[in-house]
Short mmCIF file of C-alpha atoms and ligand atoms in Angstrom, two decimals:
data_model
loop_
_atom_site.label_atom_id
_atom_site.label_comp_id
_atom_site.label_asym_id
_atom_site.label_seq_id
_atom_site.Cartn_x
_atom_site.Cartn_y
_atom_site.Cartn_z
CA UNK A 534 48.65 133.12 155.31
CA UNK A 535 48.49 129.05 155.48
CA UNK A 536 50.07 127.53 152.88
CA UNK A 537 48.31 124.49 151.83
CA UNK A 538 49.84 120.94 152.53
CA UNK A 539 49.01 118.85 149.83
CA UNK A 540 49.42 114.92 150.60
CA UNK A 541 50.85 112.98 147.52
CA UNK A 542 50.16 109.16 148.01
CA UNK A 543 53.23 106.95 147.77
CA UNK A 544 53.74 103.96 145.32
CA UNK A 545 55.88 100.81 145.72
CA UNK A 546 59.59 99.99 143.97
CA UNK A 547 61.70 97.58 145.14
CA UNK A 548 65.60 96.92 145.90
CA UNK A 549 67.79 94.58 143.98
CA UNK A 550 70.42 95.03 145.77
CA UNK A 551 71.69 92.01 147.49
CA UNK A 552 71.14 93.26 151.09
CA UNK A 553 68.14 94.48 150.73
CA UNK A 554 66.84 92.27 148.04
CA UNK A 555 63.05 92.39 147.56
CA UNK A 556 62.59 94.91 149.82
CA UNK A 557 59.34 97.83 148.96
CA UNK A 558 60.43 101.58 149.34
CA UNK A 559 58.11 104.42 149.16
CA UNK A 560 58.32 105.88 145.51
CA UNK A 561 57.20 109.16 144.28
CA UNK A 562 58.57 110.71 141.16
CA UNK A 563 59.83 114.62 141.88
CA UNK A 564 57.88 115.76 139.50
CA UNK A 565 54.98 115.64 141.31
CA UNK A 566 56.54 117.45 144.75
CA UNK A 567 58.15 119.95 142.06
CA UNK A 568 54.75 121.20 140.79
CA UNK A 569 53.06 121.59 143.95
CA UNK A 570 55.80 123.48 145.20
CA UNK A 571 56.41 125.57 142.36
CA UNK A 572 52.36 126.32 141.89
CA UNK A 573 52.57 127.39 145.92
CA UNK A 574 51.80 124.59 147.84
CA UNK A 575 53.81 122.12 150.29
CA UNK A 576 54.28 118.54 149.29
CA UNK A 577 53.97 115.98 151.77
CA UNK A 578 54.51 112.45 150.52
CA UNK A 579 52.63 109.57 151.94
CA UNK A 580 53.85 105.97 152.89
CA UNK A 581 51.53 103.27 152.09
CA UNK A 582 50.03 102.11 155.51
CA UNK A 583 47.93 99.20 155.86
CA UNK A 584 45.78 100.86 158.40
CA UNK A 585 42.33 103.31 158.06
CA UNK A 586 42.81 105.10 160.94
CA UNK A 587 46.43 105.98 159.98
CA UNK A 588 44.98 106.70 156.81
CA UNK A 589 42.74 109.35 158.76
CA UNK A 590 45.52 110.95 160.65
CA UNK A 591 47.88 111.30 157.61
CA UNK A 592 44.99 113.10 155.91
CA UNK A 593 44.03 115.23 158.66
CA UNK A 594 47.65 116.84 158.34
CA UNK A 595 46.97 118.14 154.80
CA UNK A 596 44.62 120.10 152.71
CA UNK A 597 44.79 118.23 149.63
CA UNK A 598 45.25 115.32 148.31
CA UNK A 599 47.59 114.48 145.02
CA UNK A 600 47.04 110.46 143.55
CA UNK A 601 49.79 110.15 141.25
CA UNK A 602 50.33 107.47 138.28
CA UNK A 603 51.74 104.31 138.82
CA UNK A 604 50.70 100.63 138.32
CA UNK A 605 47.61 99.05 136.57
CA UNK A 606 44.44 98.83 139.24
CA UNK A 607 43.57 95.52 139.61
CA UNK A 608 39.95 94.94 137.81
CA UNK A 609 38.74 92.36 140.70
CA UNK A 610 38.54 95.66 142.55
CA UNK A 611 35.32 96.88 140.14
CA UNK A 612 34.12 93.13 139.69
CA UNK A 613 36.10 92.15 136.22
CA UNK A 614 38.47 89.54 135.80
CA UNK A 615 41.79 90.02 134.66
CA UNK A 616 42.52 90.24 130.57
CA UNK A 617 45.53 89.11 128.86
CA UNK A 618 46.95 92.66 128.42
CA UNK A 619 46.50 93.31 131.94
CA UNK A 620 49.98 95.15 133.65
CA UNK A 621 51.91 94.54 136.59
CA UNK A 622 49.23 95.41 139.71
CA UNK A 623 49.94 95.73 143.61
CA UNK A 624 47.11 94.74 146.62
CA UNK A 625 48.38 96.76 149.27
CA UNK A 626 48.44 99.92 146.74
CA UNK A 627 45.20 99.30 145.62
CA UNK A 628 44.15 99.16 148.97
CA UNK A 629 45.76 102.26 150.12
CA UNK A 630 45.15 104.65 147.14
CA UNK A 631 41.27 103.58 147.38
CA UNK A 632 41.09 103.90 150.55
CA UNK A 633 43.02 107.65 150.59
CA UNK A 634 40.18 108.65 147.83
CA UNK A 635 37.19 107.49 149.99
CA UNK A 636 38.50 108.88 153.62
CA UNK A 637 39.71 112.22 151.71
CA UNK A 638 36.30 112.53 150.49
CA UNK A 639 34.76 112.06 153.92
CA UNK A 640 36.81 114.67 155.08
CA UNK A 641 36.22 117.03 152.47
CA UNK A 642 39.98 117.20 151.30
CA UNK A 643 40.02 118.34 147.56
CA UNK A 644 41.38 115.27 145.40
CA UNK A 645 43.75 115.31 142.08
CA UNK A 646 44.24 112.29 140.46
CA UNK A 647 46.87 111.93 137.84
CA UNK A 648 47.10 108.65 135.38
CA UNK A 649 46.70 105.53 137.52
CA UNK A 650 45.39 108.53 140.20
CA UNK A 651 42.23 109.13 137.98
CA UNK A 652 41.56 105.57 137.28
CA UNK A 653 41.85 105.06 141.31
CA UNK A 654 39.23 107.80 141.15
CA UNK A 655 37.04 106.43 139.05
CA UNK A 656 36.98 102.91 140.30
CA UNK A 657 36.83 104.09 144.24
CA UNK A 658 33.60 106.25 142.98
CA UNK A 659 32.22 102.92 141.71
CA UNK A 660 33.09 103.32 137.47
CA UNK A 661 35.25 100.64 135.74
CA UNK A 662 38.22 100.62 133.19
CA UNK A 663 39.66 99.27 130.23
CA UNK A 664 42.27 96.87 131.06
CA UNK A 665 44.06 97.95 128.10
CA UNK A 666 43.03 101.02 125.70
CA UNK A 667 43.24 98.15 122.62
CA UNK A 668 39.66 96.83 124.08
CA UNK A 669 38.15 100.31 123.76
CA UNK A 670 38.45 101.05 120.52
CA UNK A 671 39.61 99.90 116.74
CA UNK A 672 40.73 103.18 115.66
CA UNK A 673 43.79 103.44 117.92
CA UNK A 674 46.09 106.56 118.29
CA UNK A 675 49.25 106.54 120.37
CA UNK A 676 48.55 106.61 124.13
CA UNK A 677 51.99 105.19 125.53
CA UNK A 678 54.47 107.30 123.77
CA UNK A 679 58.10 106.62 123.53
CA UNK A 680 59.36 110.15 124.18
CA UNK A 681 60.18 111.74 127.13
CA UNK A 682 57.09 113.06 128.63
CA UNK A 683 57.80 116.84 128.53
CA UNK A 684 57.04 116.37 124.45
CA UNK A 685 53.19 116.29 123.91
CA UNK A 686 51.38 113.55 121.73
CA UNK A 687 47.74 113.99 121.58
CA UNK A 688 45.23 116.41 121.29
CA UNK A 689 41.95 116.56 123.81
CA UNK A 690 38.82 118.06 123.75
CA UNK A 691 37.76 119.71 126.51
CA UNK A 692 33.86 120.52 127.79
CA UNK A 693 33.12 123.87 128.77
CA UNK A 694 31.87 123.98 132.49
CA UNK A 695 34.59 122.13 133.65
CA UNK A 696 37.04 122.93 136.09
CA UNK A 697 39.94 122.44 133.33
CA UNK A 698 38.40 124.48 130.53
CA UNK A 699 39.24 127.62 132.39
CA UNK A 700 43.05 126.81 132.32
CA UNK A 701 43.17 125.04 128.87
CA UNK A 702 40.51 126.38 127.00
CA UNK A 703 38.46 124.06 124.24
CA UNK A 704 41.60 121.94 123.32
CA UNK A 705 45.03 121.39 124.35
CA UNK A 706 48.10 118.80 123.15
CA UNK A 707 49.07 116.76 125.97
CA UNK A 708 51.62 114.04 126.82
CA UNK A 709 50.45 110.38 126.96
CA UNK A 710 51.68 107.75 129.16
CA UNK A 711 48.99 105.25 129.76
CA UNK A 712 47.59 101.87 128.47
CA UNK A 713 44.45 101.87 130.55
CA UNK A 714 41.58 104.52 130.53
CA UNK A 715 38.26 105.03 132.21
CA UNK A 716 35.42 102.66 130.88
CA UNK A 717 32.23 103.31 132.24
CA UNK A 718 32.66 106.56 134.62
CA UNK A 719 31.71 106.87 138.09
CA UNK A 720 28.23 107.95 139.21
CA UNK A 721 28.03 111.81 139.44
CA UNK A 722 30.99 112.29 137.96
CA UNK A 723 30.93 113.73 134.04
CA UNK A 724 33.72 113.34 131.03
CA UNK A 725 35.62 116.82 130.77
CA UNK A 726 38.08 115.85 127.80
CA UNK A 727 38.03 112.84 125.45
CA UNK A 728 40.81 112.55 122.91
CA UNK A 729 40.27 112.24 119.31
CA UNK A 730 39.71 108.40 119.46
CA UNK A 731 37.19 108.66 121.93
CA UNK A 732 39.26 107.83 124.97
CA UNK A 733 38.64 109.58 128.13
CA UNK A 734 41.03 111.91 129.44
CA UNK A 735 39.87 113.95 132.12
CA UNK A 736 36.82 112.97 134.90
CA UNK A 737 35.33 115.18 137.65
CA UNK A 738 32.75 115.15 140.23
CA UNK A 739 29.56 116.87 139.63
CA UNK A 740 29.46 118.56 142.97
CA UNK A 741 30.69 121.46 145.22
CA UNK A 742 33.47 118.85 146.51
CA UNK A 743 36.46 118.94 144.24
CA UNK A 744 37.85 115.59 142.67
CA UNK A 745 39.44 115.64 139.37
CA UNK A 746 40.87 112.93 137.47
CA UNK A 747 43.52 113.67 134.78
CA UNK A 748 44.64 111.06 132.49
CA UNK A 749 47.74 112.79 131.00
CA UNK A 750 50.96 113.71 132.95
CA UNK A 751 50.65 117.53 133.91
CA UNK A 752 53.35 117.28 136.39
CA UNK A 753 56.00 116.41 133.53
CA UNK A 754 54.66 119.50 131.20
CA UNK A 755 54.21 122.04 134.74
CA UNK A 756 57.97 122.83 134.63
CA UNK A 757 58.11 124.33 130.86
CA UNK A 758 54.74 125.32 130.64
CA UNK A 759 52.98 128.12 132.27
CA UNK A 760 49.28 127.07 131.48
CA UNK A 761 50.11 123.54 132.93
CA UNK A 762 51.45 125.01 136.07
CA UNK A 763 48.14 126.89 136.32
CA UNK A 764 45.61 123.55 136.83
CA UNK A 765 48.16 123.06 140.04
CA UNK A 766 47.91 126.60 141.18
CA UNK A 767 44.04 126.34 140.83
CA UNK A 768 43.73 122.56 142.75
CA UNK A 769 45.88 123.86 145.27
CA UNK A 770 43.62 127.20 145.40
CA UNK A 771 40.44 125.16 146.38
CA UNK A 772 42.55 123.14 149.11
CA UNK A 773 42.91 126.61 151.08
MN1 MN B 883 46.33 109.79 125.87
#
């Protein structure tokens, strides 16, 4: 039996030791590969290479693509000017992640985006983001929790007939570590979960192809929540 290989897009982190000062390292929180492994897949971490042909070759070794959380998406990539509450952005990370999404889609490789990954998917397919959730709504709830992400933060309400409804049911308590969110949803996508203040917490492509965006951090809950682990199992099943 073939075990699906799941590409996990790298992020960047800086080294501040004197002899490496300012150098970038490829960064992936180990909870992502652990969740993929525990759900029956083989995690493969992709370093950020600024070449579209290399992206194609990287993806051709894999059966699924996971886009992890990370820094903000530069609003210039969805034709908005940066607002005061925008966080840190990086043009290589944006280009690499958005190119991965487009190439994986072209290659019929299922895509799961988590937190920033959900936002990258929306932007890659033509949607926009709130640069900070305070720009979205007056009636705010907490979306950037101080407690560890194994703790829950707020409920989400889930659409029937969605990828995640069969796993989580009509509502579920999730963690929350984002200050941006989907604003205008990309064409051919639908909202499949919202929080009580109306913030979009999950999106999916309305198509046979599997493209799922999750705004919370299931990889931080999968090790002690059997239901959340099923999300990764279901995604990996789509990658066979
Ligand atoms: Mn949230």
